[in-house]
Amino acid sequence: MDPHLLRTFVAVARLGSFSAAASELGYTQSAVSQQIAALEHDLGATLLLRRPVRPTDAGARLLEHAGPILLRLGAARADVARLSGPPSASVALQVTPLAALDAPALAAAGRSMPRVALTVGVAARDEVAAAVATGAADLGLLDGVTAPSDPLPLPDAGPLTTRTVAEEPVVVALAAGHPLAGRRSVRLADLADARWLDAPAVATPLPQLRALARAEGFRPGLTYSGSDRATLLALVAAGAGLALLPASVVAEVPAVGVAEPRLVHRTELVHGSLTAAARAFVAAWGH
């Protein structure tokens, strides 16, 4: 399967338009149509309906495979480039919104390497892992909730090295007038019927809550698509829903500990093959 054809198919399916995909990819519309036809001929299946443009059942199944395949190809290219390319004088760090970032240590490491240009960006969990895998970032700080003995889930993007940077308890953040306010702890499964904030970029995603609690429910009371911590806590305080968060970030609102299951909020440093500059920066940063 030609990865160039696969990328074109993903673009058409995502945009719902041959012309929009052509504009995004820098092809003519005719070239995009020919590439989709070539991919369909190769696989022996119709992948896209044309009016309106949408995936067939076969196309939808291919889309499930396409993301990991393209991510893995990008990761392989980036890994080879890091090992064989020219020396870099820059380090790019991507951080998730609730990752435990030791800003003073980061600043000190930057000052100790004045000839290295350091860039720090904030992105969602999946985006940070993909950026590191594909070489868009040298390093990532990735946070998440997991059992104490389990690793944080990462996309299948080839060999990535992870190292625990920080770990702390998790709590359920809630409004002052909530019936659970004042309780010391609660079983997560007992909150399956409560209203939750659906804020996957900054709080524990609802599908993960169901998996952790081994219970259905966890209905969204409000969806917040941003990643600002203050906004999330303001919504919790206003009674828009509950949120599972690291204990260190909920000083402004009441919170209840989680008695069962045993969970921790962990921050991990994630990287692939390191450039010389990134390796020196990690050493200076103390990670």
PDB file of C-alpha atoms in Angstrom:
ATOM      1  CA  MET A   1       0.000   0.000   0.000  1.00  0.00           C
ATOM      2  CA  ASP A   2       1.526   3.311  -1.100  1.00  0.00           C
ATOM      3  CA  PRO A   3       1.663   5.679   1.924  1.00  0.00           C
ATOM      4  CA  HIS A   4       1.262   8.708  -0.360  1.00  0.00           C
ATOM      5  CA  LEU A   5      -2.074   7.330  -1.565  1.00  0.00           C
ATOM      6  CA  LEU A   6      -3.065   6.575   2.012  1.00  0.00           C
ATOM      7  CA  ARG A   7      -2.317  10.147   3.113  1.00  0.00           C
ATOM      8  CA  THR A   8      -4.434  11.472   0.266  1.00  0.00           C
ATOM      9  CA  PHE A   9      -7.314   9.173   1.220  1.00  0.00           C
ATOM     10  CA  VAL A  10      -7.148  10.340   4.861  1.00  0.00           C
ATOM     11  CA  ALA A  11      -7.209  13.978   3.768  1.00  0.00           C
ATOM     12  CA  VAL A  12     -10.243  13.488   1.496  1.00  0.00           C
ATOM     13  CA  ALA A  13     -12.119  11.540   4.196  1.00  0.00           C
ATOM     14  CA  ARG A  14     -11.286  14.119   6.863  1.00  0.00           C
ATOM     15  CA  LEU A  15     -12.229  17.144   4.743  1.00  0.00           C
ATOM     16  CA  GLY A  16     -15.156  15.517   2.944  1.00  0.00           C
ATOM     17  CA  SER A  17     -14.023  17.046  -0.326  1.00  0.00           C
ATOM     18  CA  PHE A  18     -11.656  16.159  -3.165  1.00  0.00           C
ATOM     19  CA  SER A  19     -11.045  19.830  -3.956  1.00  0.00           C
ATOM     20  CA  ALA A  20     -10.309  20.755  -0.329  1.00  0.00           C
ATOM     21  CA  ALA A  21      -7.888  17.843  -0.046  1.00  0.00           C
ATOM     22  CA  ALA A  22      -6.190  18.907  -3.271  1.00  0.00           C
ATOM     23  CA  SER A  23      -5.766  22.443  -1.931  1.00  0.00           C
ATOM     24  CA  GLU A  24      -4.367  21.203   1.377  1.00  0.00           C
ATOM     25  CA  LEU A  25      -1.950  18.722  -0.204  1.00  0.00           C
ATOM     26  CA  GLY A  26      -0.858  20.931  -3.082  1.00  0.00           C
ATOM     27  CA  TYR A  27      -2.239  18.648  -5.827  1.00  0.00           C
ATOM     28  CA  THR A  28      -4.766  19.212  -8.577  1.00  0.00           C
ATOM     29  CA  GLN A  29      -8.232  17.805  -7.983  1.00  0.00           C
ATOM     30  CA  SER A  30      -7.671  15.436 -10.896  1.00  0.00           C
ATOM     31  CA  ALA A  31      -4.498  14.090  -9.266  1.00  0.00           C
ATOM     32  CA  VAL A  32      -6.364  13.473  -6.004  1.00  0.00           C
ATOM     33  CA  SER A  33      -9.110  11.597  -7.849  1.00  0.00           C
ATOM     34  CA  GLN A  34      -6.503   9.471  -9.639  1.00  0.00           C
ATOM     35  CA  GLN A  35      -4.748   8.664  -6.352  1.00  0.00           C
ATOM     36  CA  ILE A  36      -7.993   7.582  -4.689  1.00  0.00           C
ATOM     37  CA  ALA A  37      -8.849   5.446  -7.714  1.00  0.00           C
ATOM     38  CA  ALA A  38      -5.379   3.843  -7.584  1.00  0.00           C
ATOM     39  CA  LEU A  39      -5.769   3.037  -3.895  1.00  0.00           C
ATOM     40  CA  GLU A  40      -9.225   1.551  -4.463  1.00  0.00           C
ATOM     41  CA  HIS A  41      -7.852  -0.562  -7.308  1.00  0.00           C
ATOM     42  CA  ASP A  42      -4.970  -1.741  -5.132  1.00  0.00           C
ATOM     43  CA  LEU A  43      -7.300  -2.792  -2.306  1.00  0.00           C
ATOM     44  CA  GLY A  44     -10.104  -4.038  -4.536  1.00  0.00           C
ATOM     45  CA  ALA A  45     -12.728  -2.026  -2.671  1.00  0.00           C
ATOM     46  CA  THR A  46     -14.635   1.239  -2.996  1.00  0.00           C
ATOM     47  CA  LEU A  47     -13.391   3.463  -0.182  1.00  0.00           C
ATOM     48  CA  LEU A  48     -15.298   6.695  -0.724  1.00  0.00           C
ATOM     49  CA  LEU A  49     -18.814   7.578  -1.820  1.00  0.00           C
ATOM     50  CA  ARG A  50     -18.666  10.602  -4.082  1.00  0.00           C
ATOM     51  CA  ARG A  51     -21.901  12.546  -3.506  1.00  0.00           C
ATOM     52  CA  PRO A  52     -21.600  13.508  -0.739  1.00  0.00           C
ATOM     53  CA  VAL A  53     -18.009  12.471  -0.132  1.00  0.00           C
ATOM     54  CA  ARG A  54     -17.902  10.062   2.800  1.00  0.00           C
ATOM     55  CA  PRO A  55     -16.196   6.754   3.627  1.00  0.00           C
ATOM     56  CA  THR A  56     -17.824   3.449   2.781  1.00  0.00           C
ATOM     57  CA  ASP A  57     -17.732   0.686   5.384  1.00  0.00           C
ATOM     58  CA  ALA A  58     -14.445  -0.469   3.864  1.00  0.00           C
ATOM     59  CA  GLY A  59     -13.140   3.103   3.882  1.00  0.00           C
ATOM     60  CA  ALA A  60     -14.100   3.578   7.537  1.00  0.00           C
ATOM     61  CA  ARG A  61     -12.217   0.418   8.437  1.00  0.00           C
ATOM     62  CA  LEU A  62      -9.158   1.609   6.490  1.00  0.00           C
ATOM     63  CA  LEU A  63      -9.265   4.909   8.396  1.00  0.00           C
ATOM     64  CA  GLU A  64      -8.935   2.968  11.648  1.00  0.00           C
ATOM     65  CA  HIS A  65      -5.663   1.530  10.361  1.00  0.00           C
ATOM     66  CA  ALA A  66      -4.436   4.649   8.563  1.00  0.00           C
ATOM     67  CA  GLY A  67      -3.652   6.809  11.606  1.00  0.00           C
ATOM     68  CA  PRO A  68      -1.319   4.310  13.312  1.00  0.00           C
ATOM     69  CA  ILE A  69       0.286   3.346   9.970  1.00  0.00           C
ATOM     70  CA  LEU A  70       1.100   6.937   9.007  1.00  0.00           C
ATOM     71  CA  LEU A  71       2.219   7.793  12.523  1.00  0.00           C
ATOM     72  CA  ARG A  72       4.573   4.809  12.568  1.00  0.00           C
ATOM     73  CA  LEU A  73       6.013   5.778   9.157  1.00  0.00           C
ATOM     74  CA  GLY A  74       6.576   9.347  10.316  1.00  0.00           C
ATOM     75  CA  ALA A  75       8.209   8.093  13.495  1.00  0.00           C
ATOM     76  CA  ALA A  76      10.584   5.854  11.529  1.00  0.00           C
ATOM     77  CA  ARG A  77      11.635   8.753   9.299  1.00  0.00           C
ATOM     78  CA  ALA A  78      12.183  11.032  12.313  1.00  0.00           C
ATOM     79  CA  ASP A  79      14.149   8.378  14.211  1.00  0.00           C
ATOM     80  CA  VAL A  80      16.552   7.857  11.318  1.00  0.00           C
ATOM     81  CA  ALA A  81      16.915  11.613  10.781  1.00  0.00           C
ATOM     82  CA  ARG A  82      17.801  12.187  14.436  1.00  0.00           C
ATOM     83  CA  LEU A  83      20.553   9.574  14.263  1.00  0.00           C
ATOM     84  CA  SER A  84      22.018  10.517  10.894  1.00  0.00           C
ATOM     85  CA  GLY A  85      21.185  14.184  10.368  1.00  0.00           C
ATOM     86  CA  PRO A  86      23.402  17.215  11.031  1.00  0.00           C
ATOM     87  CA  PRO A  87      23.874  18.400  14.637  1.00  0.00           C
ATOM     88  CA  SER A  88      21.007  20.538  15.904  1.00  0.00           C
ATOM     89  CA  ALA A  89      21.345  23.645  18.044  1.00  0.00           C
ATOM     90  CA  SER A  90      17.716  23.614  19.150  1.00  0.00           C
ATOM     91  CA  VAL A  91      15.495  21.603  21.480  1.00  0.00           C
ATOM     92  CA  ALA A  92      11.698  21.517  21.197  1.00  0.00           C
ATOM     93  CA  LEU A  93       9.684  20.469  24.252  1.00  0.00           C
ATOM     94  CA  GLN A  94       5.938  19.755  24.121  1.00  0.00           C
ATOM     95  CA  VAL A  95       4.012  19.689  27.408  1.00  0.00           C
ATOM     96  CA  THR A  96       0.478  18.580  28.275  1.00  0.00           C
ATOM     97  CA  PRO A  97      -1.590  21.130  30.241  1.00  0.00           C
ATOM     98  CA  LEU A  98      -1.424  19.320  33.606  1.00  0.00           C
ATOM     99  CA  ALA A  99       2.094  17.899  33.333  1.00  0.00           C
ATOM    100  CA  ALA A 100       4.281  18.587  36.377  1.00  0.00           C
ATOM    101  CA  LEU A 101       6.721  21.036  34.806  1.00  0.00           C
ATOM    102  CA  ASP A 102       9.586  22.174  37.046  1.00  0.00           C
ATOM    103  CA  ALA A 103       9.839  25.636  35.515  1.00  0.00           C
ATOM    104  CA  PRO A 104      12.842  26.848  37.597  1.00  0.00           C
ATOM    105  CA  ALA A 105      14.859  23.750  36.669  1.00  0.00           C
ATOM    106  CA  LEU A 106      13.839  24.152  33.034  1.00  0.00           C
ATOM    107  CA  ALA A 107      14.911  27.798  33.018  1.00  0.00           C
ATOM    108  CA  ALA A 108      18.205  26.949  34.713  1.00  0.00           C
ATOM    109  CA  ALA A 109      18.928  24.255  32.130  1.00  0.00           C
ATOM    110  CA  GLY A 110      18.216  26.746  29.366  1.00  0.00           C
ATOM    111  CA  ARG A 111      20.576  29.316  30.881  1.00  0.00           C
ATOM    112  CA  SER A 112      23.329  26.706  31.160  1.00  0.00           C
ATOM    113  CA  MET A 113      23.152  26.094  27.394  1.00  0.00           C
ATOM    114  CA  PRO A 114      23.029  29.603  25.880  1.00  0.00           C
ATOM    115  CA  ARG A 115      23.770  28.374  22.351  1.00  0.00           C
ATOM    116  CA  VAL A 116      20.790  26.008  22.316  1.00  0.00           C
ATOM    117  CA  ALA A 117      17.442  27.509  21.297  1.00  0.00           C
ATOM    118  CA  LEU A 118      14.718  26.055  23.559  1.00  0.00           C
ATOM    119  CA  THR A 119      11.080  26.043  22.455  1.00  0.00           C
ATOM    120  CA  VAL A 120       8.258  25.022  24.823  1.00  0.00           C
ATOM    121  CA  GLY A 121       4.728  24.380  23.610  1.00  0.00           C
ATOM    122  CA  VAL A 122       1.506  23.081  25.151  1.00  0.00           C
ATOM    123  CA  ALA A 123      -0.610  20.454  23.419  1.00  0.00           C
ATOM    124  CA  ALA A 124      -3.083  17.660  24.119  1.00  0.00           C
ATOM    125  CA  ARG A 125      -1.844  14.232  25.246  1.00  0.00           C
ATOM    126  CA  ASP A 126      -2.139  12.456  21.890  1.00  0.00           C
ATOM    127  CA  GLU A 127      -0.597  15.428  20.106  1.00  0.00           C
ATOM    128  CA  VAL A 128       2.445  15.480  22.413  1.00  0.00           C
ATOM    129  CA  ALA A 129       3.165  11.779  21.896  1.00  0.00           C
ATOM    130  CA  ALA A 130       2.710  12.084  18.124  1.00  0.00           C
ATOM    131  CA  ALA A 131       4.947  15.181  17.975  1.00  0.00           C
ATOM    132  CA  VAL A 132       7.763  13.359  19.760  1.00  0.00           C
ATOM    133  CA  ALA A 133       7.337  10.242  17.629  1.00  0.00           C
ATOM    134  CA  THR A 134       7.421  12.133  14.334  1.00  0.00           C
ATOM    135  CA  GLY A 135      10.242  14.508  15.263  1.00  0.00           C
ATOM    136  CA  ALA A 136       8.139  17.663  15.569  1.00  0.00           C
ATOM    137  CA  ALA A 137       9.328  17.741  19.185  1.00  0.00           C
ATOM    138  CA  ASP A 138      12.514  16.379  20.744  1.00  0.00           C
ATOM    139  CA  LEU A 139      11.012  15.856  24.187  1.00  0.00           C
ATOM    140  CA  GLY A 140       7.562  15.570  25.687  1.00  0.00           C
ATOM    141  CA  LEU A 141       6.116  15.863  29.173  1.00  0.00           C
ATOM    142  CA  LEU A 142       2.987  13.740  29.180  1.00  0.00           C
ATOM    143  CA  ASP A 143       0.544  13.452  32.081  1.00  0.00           C
ATOM    144  CA  GLY A 144      -2.313  11.093  32.831  1.00  0.00           C
ATOM    145  CA  VAL A 145      -4.137   8.987  35.396  1.00  0.00           C
ATOM    146  CA  THR A 146      -3.300   5.307  35.762  1.00  0.00           C
ATOM    147  CA  ALA A 147      -2.925   2.498  38.274  1.00  0.00           C
ATOM    148  CA  PRO A 148       0.346   2.785  40.253  1.00  0.00           C
ATOM    149  CA  SER A 149       1.910  -0.195  38.467  1.00  0.00           C
ATOM    150  CA  ASP A 150       0.674   0.616  34.937  1.00  0.00           C
ATOM    151  CA  PRO A 151       2.398   2.802  32.319  1.00  0.00           C
ATOM    152  CA  LEU A 152       0.640   5.726  30.718  1.00  0.00           C
ATOM    153  CA  PRO A 153      -0.914   4.673  27.399  1.00  0.00           C
ATOM    154  CA  LEU A 154       1.002   5.837  24.316  1.00  0.00           C
ATOM    155  CA  PRO A 155       0.150   5.526  20.618  1.00  0.00           C
ATOM    156  CA  ASP A 156       1.868   2.786  18.650  1.00  0.00           C
ATOM    157  CA  ALA A 157       4.558   5.017  17.193  1.00  0.00           C
ATOM    158  CA  GLY A 158       7.678   2.908  17.408  1.00  0.00           C
ATOM    159  CA  PRO A 159      10.254   2.830  20.199  1.00  0.00           C
ATOM    160  CA  LEU A 160       9.707   5.677  22.651  1.00  0.00           C
ATOM    161  CA  THR A 161      11.519   5.955  25.967  1.00  0.00           C
ATOM    162  CA  THR A 162       9.528   7.075  29.020  1.00  0.00           C
ATOM    163  CA  ARG A 163      10.730   8.113  32.462  1.00  0.00           C
ATOM    164  CA  THR A 164       8.575   9.054  35.463  1.00  0.00           C
ATOM    165  CA  VAL A 165       9.092  12.687  36.458  1.00  0.00           C
ATOM    166  CA  ALA A 166       6.382  13.120  39.113  1.00  0.00           C
ATOM    167  CA  GLU A 167       3.532  11.185  40.699  1.00  0.00           C
ATOM    168  CA  GLU A 168       0.761  12.318  43.046  1.00  0.00           C
ATOM    169  CA  PRO A 169      -2.723  11.308  44.253  1.00  0.00           C
ATOM    170  CA  VAL A 170      -5.855  12.046  42.244  1.00  0.00           C
ATOM    171  CA  VAL A 171      -9.041  13.616  43.563  1.00  0.00           C
ATOM    172  CA  VAL A 172     -12.546  14.308  42.326  1.00  0.00           C
ATOM    173  CA  ALA A 173     -13.022  18.080  42.061  1.00  0.00           C
ATOM    174  CA  LEU A 174     -16.570  19.315  42.739  1.00  0.00           C
ATOM    175  CA  ALA A 175     -18.645  22.374  43.592  1.00  0.00           C
ATOM    176  CA  ALA A 176     -18.960  23.606  47.180  1.00  0.00           C
ATOM    177  CA  GLY A 177     -22.651  22.701  47.325  1.00  0.00           C
ATOM    178  CA  HIS A 178     -22.242  19.174  45.996  1.00  0.00           C
ATOM    179  CA  PRO A 179     -23.615  16.411  48.290  1.00  0.00           C
ATOM    180  CA  LEU A 180     -20.159  14.806  48.417  1.00  0.00           C
ATOM    181  CA  ALA A 181     -18.403  17.975  49.582  1.00  0.00           C
ATOM    182  CA  GLY A 182     -16.828  17.220  52.936  1.00  0.00           C
ATOM    183  CA  ARG A 183     -16.381  13.503  52.311  1.00  0.00           C
ATOM    184  CA  ARG A 184     -12.816  12.190  52.673  1.00  0.00           C
ATOM    185  CA  SER A 185     -12.970   9.620  49.877  1.00  0.00           C
ATOM    186  CA  VAL A 186     -15.298   7.853  47.471  1.00  0.00           C
ATOM    187  CA  ARG A 187     -15.305   4.850  45.145  1.00  0.00           C
ATOM    188  CA  LEU A 188     -15.021   5.980  41.544  1.00  0.00           C
ATOM    189  CA  ALA A 189     -17.697   3.513  40.399  1.00  0.00           C
ATOM    190  CA  ASP A 190     -20.169   5.127  42.827  1.00  0.00           C
ATOM    191  CA  LEU A 191     -19.952   8.326  40.761  1.00  0.00           C
ATOM    192  CA  ALA A 192     -20.933   6.686  37.460  1.00  0.00           C
ATOM    193  CA  ASP A 193     -24.370   8.353  37.534  1.00  0.00           C
ATOM    194  CA  ALA A 194     -23.031  11.816  38.411  1.00  0.00           C
ATOM    195  CA  ARG A 195     -22.657  14.646  35.906  1.00  0.00           C
ATOM    196  CA  TRP A 196     -19.061  15.008  34.716  1.00  0.00           C
ATOM    197  CA  LEU A 197     -17.170  17.663  32.825  1.00  0.00           C
ATOM    198  CA  ASP A 198     -16.100  16.309  29.453  1.00  0.00           C
ATOM    199  CA  ALA A 199     -12.721  18.043  29.165  1.00  0.00           C
ATOM    200  CA  PRO A 200     -10.408  15.491  27.526  1.00  0.00           C
ATOM    201  CA  ALA A 201      -7.510  17.897  26.935  1.00  0.00           C
ATOM    202  CA  VAL A 202      -7.102  18.788  30.599  1.00  0.00           C
ATOM    203  CA  ALA A 203      -9.097  16.356  32.807  1.00  0.00           C
ATOM    204  CA  THR A 204      -9.285  12.563  32.722  1.00  0.00           C
ATOM    205  CA  PRO A 205     -11.288  11.667  29.559  1.00  0.00           C
ATOM    206  CA  LEU A 206     -14.687  10.087  30.209  1.00  0.00           C
ATOM    207  CA  PRO A 207     -13.951   6.845  28.282  1.00  0.00           C
ATOM    208  CA  GLN A 208     -10.914   6.367  30.506  1.00  0.00           C
ATOM    209  CA  LEU A 209     -13.043   6.985  33.605  1.00  0.00           C
ATOM    210  CA  ARG A 210     -15.356   4.168  32.522  1.00  0.00           C
ATOM    211  CA  ALA A 211     -12.391   1.869  31.972  1.00  0.00           C
ATOM    212  CA  LEU A 212     -10.777   2.761  35.309  1.00  0.00           C
ATOM    213  CA  ALA A 213     -14.023   2.341  37.260  1.00  0.00           C
ATOM    214  CA  ARG A 214     -15.121  -0.677  35.200  1.00  0.00           C
ATOM    215  CA  ALA A 215     -18.562   0.857  35.039  1.00  0.00           C
ATOM    216  CA  GLU A 216     -20.801   2.456  32.450  1.00  0.00           C
ATOM    217  CA  GLY A 217     -22.219   5.932  32.875  1.00  0.00           C
ATOM    218  CA  PHE A 218     -20.029   9.001  33.502  1.00  0.00           C
ATOM    219  CA  ARG A 219     -22.334  11.197  31.449  1.00  0.00           C
ATOM    220  CA  PRO A 220     -21.074  14.625  30.350  1.00  0.00           C
ATOM    221  CA  GLY A 221     -22.849  17.545  31.963  1.00  0.00           C
ATOM    222  CA  LEU A 222     -20.873  20.033  29.873  1.00  0.00           C
ATOM    223  CA  THR A 223     -18.148  19.688  27.260  1.00  0.00           C
ATOM    224  CA  TYR A 224     -15.077  21.912  27.521  1.00  0.00           C
ATOM    225  CA  SER A 225     -12.770  21.634  24.526  1.00  0.00           C
ATOM    226  CA  GLY A 226     -10.086  23.991  25.832  1.00  0.00           C
ATOM    227  CA  SER A 227      -7.034  23.301  27.976  1.00  0.00           C
ATOM    228  CA  ASP A 228      -6.969  26.187  30.440  1.00  0.00           C
ATOM    229  CA  ARG A 229      -6.773  24.971  34.037  1.00  0.00           C
ATOM    230  CA  ALA A 230      -8.428  28.072  35.545  1.00  0.00           C
ATOM    231  CA  THR A 231     -11.407  27.815  33.209  1.00  0.00           C
ATOM    232  CA  LEU A 232     -11.840  24.131  34.027  1.00  0.00           C
ATOM    233  CA  LEU A 233     -11.849  24.804  37.776  1.00  0.00           C
ATOM    234  CA  ALA A 234     -14.275  27.706  37.342  1.00  0.00           C
ATOM    235  CA  LEU A 235     -16.684  25.356  35.559  1.00  0.00           C
ATOM    236  CA  VAL A 236     -16.324  22.797  38.352  1.00  0.00           C
ATOM    237  CA  ALA A 237     -16.959  25.484  40.977  1.00  0.00           C
ATOM    238  CA  ALA A 238     -20.064  26.594  39.100  1.00  0.00           C
ATOM    239  CA  GLY A 239     -21.512  23.065  39.273  1.00  0.00           C
ATOM    240  CA  ALA A 240     -21.096  22.183  35.588  1.00  0.00           C
ATOM    241  CA  GLY A 241     -19.741  18.752  36.480  1.00  0.00           C
ATOM    242  CA  LEU A 242     -17.122  16.718  38.298  1.00  0.00           C
ATOM    243  CA  ALA A 243     -13.524  16.250  37.137  1.00  0.00           C
ATOM    244  CA  LEU A 244     -10.831  13.738  38.072  1.00  0.00           C
ATOM    245  CA  LEU A 245      -7.646  15.760  38.559  1.00  0.00           C
ATOM    246  CA  PRO A 246      -4.254  15.692  40.287  1.00  0.00           C
ATOM    247  CA  ALA A 247      -4.530  16.810  43.900  1.00  0.00           C
ATOM    248  CA  SER A 248      -2.052  19.678  43.443  1.00  0.00           C
ATOM    249  CA  VAL A 249      -4.259  21.670  41.037  1.00  0.00           C
ATOM    250  CA  VAL A 250      -7.551  21.826  42.944  1.00  0.00           C
ATOM    251  CA  ALA A 251      -6.811  24.243  45.783  1.00  0.00           C
ATOM    252  CA  GLU A 252      -9.577  26.583  44.580  1.00  0.00           C
ATOM    253  CA  VAL A 253     -12.428  24.044  44.777  1.00  0.00           C
ATOM    254  CA  PRO A 254     -13.475  21.236  47.160  1.00  0.00           C
ATOM    255  CA  ALA A 255     -12.154  17.787  46.360  1.00  0.00           C
ATOM    256  CA  VAL A 256     -12.715  14.198  47.468  1.00  0.00           C
ATOM    257  CA  GLY A 257     -10.078  11.465  47.406  1.00  0.00           C
ATOM    258  CA  VAL A 258     -10.517   8.253  45.424  1.00  0.00           C
ATOM    259  CA  ALA A 259     -10.504   5.176  47.661  1.00  0.00           C
ATOM    260  CA  GLU A 260     -11.037   2.634  44.889  1.00  0.00           C
ATOM    261  CA  PRO A 261      -9.467   1.839  42.490  1.00  0.00           C
ATOM    262  CA  ARG A 262      -5.961   2.878  43.478  1.00  0.00           C
ATOM    263  CA  LEU A 263      -4.952   5.602  41.054  1.00  0.00           C
ATOM    264  CA  VAL A 264      -2.146   8.102  40.606  1.00  0.00           C
ATOM    265  CA  HIS A 265      -1.577  11.104  38.405  1.00  0.00           C
ATOM    266  CA  ARG A 266       1.777  10.657  36.705  1.00  0.00           C
ATOM    267  CA  THR A 267       3.970  12.879  34.553  1.00  0.00           C
ATOM    268  CA  GLU A 268       6.422  11.130  32.254  1.00  0.00           C
ATOM    269  CA  LEU A 269       9.256  12.423  30.099  1.00  0.00           C
ATOM    270  CA  VAL A 270       8.902  10.916  26.619  1.00  0.00           C
ATOM    271  CA  HIS A 271      11.482  10.869  23.834  1.00  0.00           C
ATOM    272  CA  GLY A 272      12.787   8.880  20.908  1.00  0.00           C
ATOM    273  CA  SER A 273      16.403   8.847  19.771  1.00  0.00           C
ATOM    274  CA  LEU A 274      17.925  12.020  21.208  1.00  0.00           C
ATOM    275  CA  THR A 275      20.016  14.531  19.315  1.00  0.00           C
ATOM    276  CA  ALA A 276      23.215  15.644  21.043  1.00  0.00           C
ATOM    277  CA  ALA A 277      21.576  18.944  22.037  1.00  0.00           C
ATOM    278  CA  ALA A 278      18.499  17.220  23.459  1.00  0.00           C
ATOM    279  CA  ARG A 279      20.637  14.716  25.373  1.00  0.00           C
ATOM    280  CA  ALA A 280      22.716  17.507  26.903  1.00  0.00           C
ATOM    281  CA  PHE A 281      19.584  19.461  27.760  1.00  0.00           C
ATOM    282  CA  VAL A 282      17.979  16.475  29.513  1.00  0.00           C
ATOM    283  CA  ALA A 283      21.150  16.024  31.574  1.00  0.00           C
ATOM    284  CA  ALA A 284      21.234  19.717  32.522  1.00  0.00           C
ATOM    285  CA  TRP A 285      17.496  19.654  33.338  1.00  0.00           C
ATOM    286  CA  GLY A 286      18.040  16.767  35.727  1.00  0.00           C
ATOM    287  CA  HIS A 287      15.730  14.318  33.933  1.00  0.00           C
TER     288      HIS A 287
END
